Amino acid sequence: MATTNDLKNGIVLRIDGQLWTVVEFQHVKPGKGGAFVRTKMKNVLSGKTVDRTFNAGVKVETANVDKRDMQYLYKDGDDFVFMDTDTFDQLNVPAATVGDAANFMLESQTALVATNEGVPLYVELPPSVVLEVTYTEPGLQGDRSSAGTKPATLETGYEIQVPLFLEANTKVKVDTRDGSYLGRVND
């Protein structure tokens, strides 16, 4: 348990059986009346954001979220199997928890896995990853980078838009947050 005076960005609270992380907070001391804390909180599982106000000094329940770098091993049915690189313990993470990160994960890749009491909450990848284009239509002579884009399939099976000049078997840098093409990578 903590009080509202202990709130800070990134702290995870358990409210009504759900986990919420504090995105922003502001201590307010009006001239009239008691002080309070205005917060913007994000639901850890659903991503929904809400504004909530607490009276100053009120006790709130904090949750222990364990964030560890884990190595993605393989897909087992609907679960993704991760291994803790320190203890070599394996953890099955449901596909719903992995979410869009599955579009950019290759075997033996490292990702940040957050758990609460052994239950996986979310998987966080680095801001960008390097993947190989496995298929795209051939580019035409004279195509330039500013001419437009075409669909390309990555080695994970995910499809992104790339410039017309790119060819298959080219390594590209991809933004894991929105799936956008960031550039070509030379070996």
Tab-separated table of C-alpha atoms in Angstrom:
chain	number	residue	atom	x	y	z
A	1	MET	CA	0.000	0.000	0.000
A	2	ALA	CA	1.090	3.537	-0.739
A	3	THR	CA	-0.458	6.959	-0.339
A	4	THR	CA	-1.292	9.366	-3.140
A	5	ASN	CA	1.835	11.323	-2.151
A	6	ASP	CA	3.916	8.346	-3.377
A	7	LEU	CA	2.440	8.373	-6.890
A	8	LYS	CA	4.876	8.830	-9.758
A	9	ASN	CA	4.970	8.086	-13.479
A	10	GLY	CA	5.253	4.383	-14.258
A	11	ILE	CA	3.973	3.085	-10.911
A	12	VAL	CA	1.375	0.299	-11.260
A	13	LEU	CA	-1.758	0.398	-9.079
A	14	ARG	CA	-4.371	-2.276	-8.431
A	15	ILE	CA	-7.803	-0.625	-8.563
A	16	ASP	CA	-11.025	-2.686	-8.525
A	17	GLY	CA	-9.066	-5.840	-9.370
A	18	GLN	CA	-7.433	-4.325	-12.469
A	19	LEU	CA	-3.886	-3.098	-13.020
A	20	TRP	CA	-3.388	0.548	-14.005
A	21	THR	CA	-0.111	2.341	-14.689
A	22	VAL	CA	0.213	6.057	-13.916
A	23	VAL	CA	1.007	7.991	-17.109
A	24	GLU	CA	0.759	11.516	-15.636
A	25	PHE	CA	0.048	12.914	-12.201
A	26	GLN	CA	-0.344	16.348	-10.696
A	27	HIS	CA	-0.617	17.365	-7.031
A	28	VAL	CA	-3.180	20.175	-6.729
A	29	LYS	CA	-3.557	22.382	-3.642
A	30	PRO	CA	-6.462	24.743	-4.277
A	31	GLY	CA	-6.880	27.854	-2.143
A	32	LYS	CA	-10.141	26.524	-0.792
A	33	GLY	CA	-10.747	22.902	0.178
A	34	GLY	CA	-8.424	19.927	0.537
A	35	ALA	CA	-5.529	18.969	-1.673
A	36	PHE	CA	-5.930	16.250	-4.283
A	37	VAL	CA	-3.979	14.347	-6.904
A	38	ARG	CA	-5.145	14.388	-10.548
A	39	THR	CA	-3.874	11.385	-12.549
A	40	LYS	CA	-4.045	9.978	-16.045
A	41	MET	CA	-3.890	6.188	-15.880
A	42	LYS	CA	-3.617	3.492	-18.540
A	43	ASN	CA	-5.043	-0.006	-18.115
A	44	VAL	CA	-2.105	-2.426	-18.366
A	45	LEU	CA	-4.074	-5.126	-20.205
A	46	SER	CA	-6.529	-3.222	-22.424
A	47	GLY	CA	-4.544	-0.010	-23.007
A	48	LYS	CA	-7.609	2.135	-22.138
A	49	THR	CA	-6.719	5.543	-20.658
A	50	VAL	CA	-8.787	7.262	-17.957
A	51	ASP	CA	-8.479	10.368	-15.798
A	52	ARG	CA	-8.935	9.815	-12.078
A	53	THR	CA	-8.735	12.120	-9.072
A	54	PHE	CA	-7.667	11.003	-5.589
A	55	ASN	CA	-7.925	12.988	-2.356
A	56	ALA	CA	-4.494	13.723	-0.864
A	57	GLY	CA	-3.264	11.125	1.607
A	58	VAL	CA	-5.641	8.357	0.470
A	59	LYS	CA	-4.111	4.868	0.466
A	60	VAL	CA	-3.838	3.103	-2.899
A	61	GLU	CA	-2.761	-0.490	-3.528
A	62	THR	CA	0.393	-0.855	-5.585
A	63	ALA	CA	1.093	-3.913	-7.718
A	64	ASN	CA	4.474	-5.535	-8.170
A	65	VAL	CA	5.214	-5.742	-11.899
A	66	ASP	CA	8.326	-7.705	-12.789
A	67	LYS	CA	9.879	-6.616	-16.109
A	68	ARG	CA	12.539	-8.925	-17.510
A	69	ASP	CA	14.396	-9.322	-20.760
A	70	MET	CA	13.420	-12.710	-22.142
A	71	GLN	CA	14.321	-14.600	-25.283
A	72	TYR	CA	11.531	-15.699	-27.623
A	73	LEU	CA	11.997	-19.418	-28.296
A	74	TYR	CA	9.083	-20.722	-30.366
A	75	LYS	CA	5.317	-20.725	-30.868
A	76	ASP	CA	3.431	-23.547	-29.151
A	77	GLY	CA	-0.175	-23.626	-30.406
A	78	ASP	CA	-1.641	-20.227	-29.505
A	79	ASP	CA	1.092	-19.505	-26.944
A	80	PHE	CA	4.494	-17.928	-27.416
A	81	VAL	CA	7.252	-19.500	-25.308
A	82	PHE	CA	9.812	-17.135	-23.759
A	83	MET	CA	12.882	-18.020	-21.701
A	84	ASP	CA	14.395	-15.968	-18.908
A	85	THR	CA	18.033	-15.577	-19.950
A	86	ASP	CA	19.223	-15.512	-16.308
A	87	THR	CA	17.332	-18.453	-14.769
A	88	PHE	CA	16.472	-20.355	-17.990
A	89	ASP	CA	12.852	-20.658	-16.771
A	90	GLN	CA	10.328	-20.841	-19.592
A	91	LEU	CA	7.103	-18.837	-19.675
A	92	ASN	CA	4.114	-19.407	-21.971
A	93	VAL	CA	2.551	-16.115	-23.058
A	94	PRO	CA	-0.899	-16.216	-24.745
A	95	ALA	CA	-1.175	-14.724	-28.243
A	96	ALA	CA	-3.690	-12.139	-26.983
A	97	THR	CA	-1.082	-10.852	-24.502
A	98	VAL	CA	1.664	-10.698	-27.140
A	99	GLY	CA	-0.645	-8.739	-29.470
A	100	ASP	CA	0.891	-6.884	-32.417
A	101	ALA	CA	4.425	-7.668	-31.212
A	102	ALA	CA	3.994	-11.099	-32.846
A	103	ASN	CA	4.263	-9.396	-36.259
A	104	PHE	CA	7.886	-8.447	-35.579
A	105	MET	CA	9.272	-11.348	-33.482
A	106	LEU	CA	11.752	-13.905	-34.727
A	107	GLU	CA	12.983	-16.926	-32.800
A	108	SER	CA	15.857	-16.157	-30.377
A	109	GLN	CA	14.942	-12.444	-30.347
A	110	THR	CA	14.986	-10.625	-26.999
A	111	ALA	CA	11.883	-8.837	-25.707
A	112	LEU	CA	10.806	-7.231	-22.432
A	113	VAL	CA	8.114	-9.353	-20.736
A	114	ALA	CA	6.169	-7.832	-17.828
A	115	THR	CA	4.550	-10.182	-15.305
A	116	ASN	CA	2.478	-9.757	-12.158
A	117	GLU	CA	2.439	-12.728	-9.767
A	118	GLY	CA	3.587	-15.010	-12.595
A	119	VAL	CA	0.853	-13.850	-15.008
A	120	PRO	CA	2.191	-12.250	-18.221
A	121	LEU	CA	0.810	-8.727	-18.725
A	122	TYR	CA	2.429	-7.519	-21.953
A	123	VAL	CA	5.405	-7.970	-24.280
A	124	GLU	CA	7.436	-4.949	-25.315
A	125	LEU	CA	9.847	-4.999	-28.260
A	126	PRO	CA	12.603	-2.490	-28.985
A	127	PRO	CA	11.364	0.572	-30.956
A	128	SER	CA	12.707	-0.885	-34.202
A	129	VAL	CA	13.802	-4.282	-35.522
A	130	VAL	CA	15.649	-5.471	-38.623
A	131	LEU	CA	13.749	-7.988	-40.743
A	132	GLU	CA	14.224	-9.440	-44.214
A	133	VAL	CA	11.756	-8.871	-47.050
A	134	THR	CA	10.788	-12.337	-48.334
A	135	TYR	CA	8.489	-11.255	-51.158
A	136	THR	CA	7.674	-8.082	-53.045
A	137	GLU	CA	6.864	-7.273	-56.648
A	138	PRO	CA	9.983	-6.437	-58.667
A	139	GLY	CA	10.829	-2.753	-58.974
A	140	LEU	CA	10.776	-1.054	-62.343
A	141	GLN	CA	13.664	0.812	-63.951
A	142	GLY	CA	13.553	4.469	-62.960
A	143	ASP	CA	11.668	3.966	-59.693
A	144	ARG	CA	12.907	6.362	-57.044
A	145	SER	CA	12.421	6.511	-53.298
A	146	SER	CA	9.959	9.407	-53.576
A	147	ALA	CA	7.819	7.734	-56.263
A	148	GLY	CA	5.514	5.769	-53.945
A	149	THR	CA	5.215	2.502	-52.094
A	150	LYS	CA	4.328	-1.131	-52.684
A	151	PRO	CA	3.422	-4.009	-50.328
A	152	ALA	CA	6.210	-6.286	-49.115
A	153	THR	CA	6.011	-9.453	-46.991
A	154	LEU	CA	8.523	-9.760	-44.140
A	155	GLU	CA	10.088	-12.990	-42.884
A	156	THR	CA	7.553	-13.024	-40.016
A	157	GLY	CA	4.689	-13.057	-42.543
A	158	TYR	CA	3.651	-9.468	-41.775
A	159	GLU	CA	3.034	-7.114	-44.711
A	160	ILE	CA	4.297	-3.513	-44.754
A	161	GLN	CA	4.573	-0.735	-47.340
A	162	VAL	CA	8.078	-0.157	-48.740
A	163	PRO	CA	9.517	2.130	-51.448
A	164	LEU	CA	9.241	0.871	-55.035
A	165	PHE	CA	13.003	0.315	-55.466
A	166	LEU	CA	13.237	-2.383	-52.746
A	167	GLU	CA	13.624	-5.987	-53.830
A	168	ALA	CA	13.137	-9.351	-52.103
A	169	ASN	CA	15.912	-10.596	-49.767
A	170	THR	CA	16.651	-7.030	-48.624
A	171	LYS	CA	16.968	-6.304	-44.911
A	172	VAL	CA	14.839	-3.398	-43.691
A	173	LYS	CA	14.412	-1.550	-40.409
A	174	VAL	CA	10.767	-1.566	-39.201
A	175	ASP	CA	9.122	0.511	-36.454
A	176	THR	CA	7.513	-1.973	-34.005
A	177	ARG	CA	4.973	0.577	-32.751
A	178	ASP	CA	3.156	1.185	-36.047
A	179	GLY	CA	4.754	-1.209	-38.568
A	180	SER	CA	6.202	1.537	-40.737
A	181	TYR	CA	9.299	1.202	-42.951
A	182	LEU	CA	12.263	3.103	-41.481
A	183	GLY	CA	15.000	2.311	-43.998
A	184	ARG	CA	17.156	-0.243	-45.706
A	185	VAL	CA	19.892	-1.982	-43.723
A	186	ASN	CA	23.176	-2.867	-45.390
A	187	ASP	CA	25.020	-5.891	-44.003
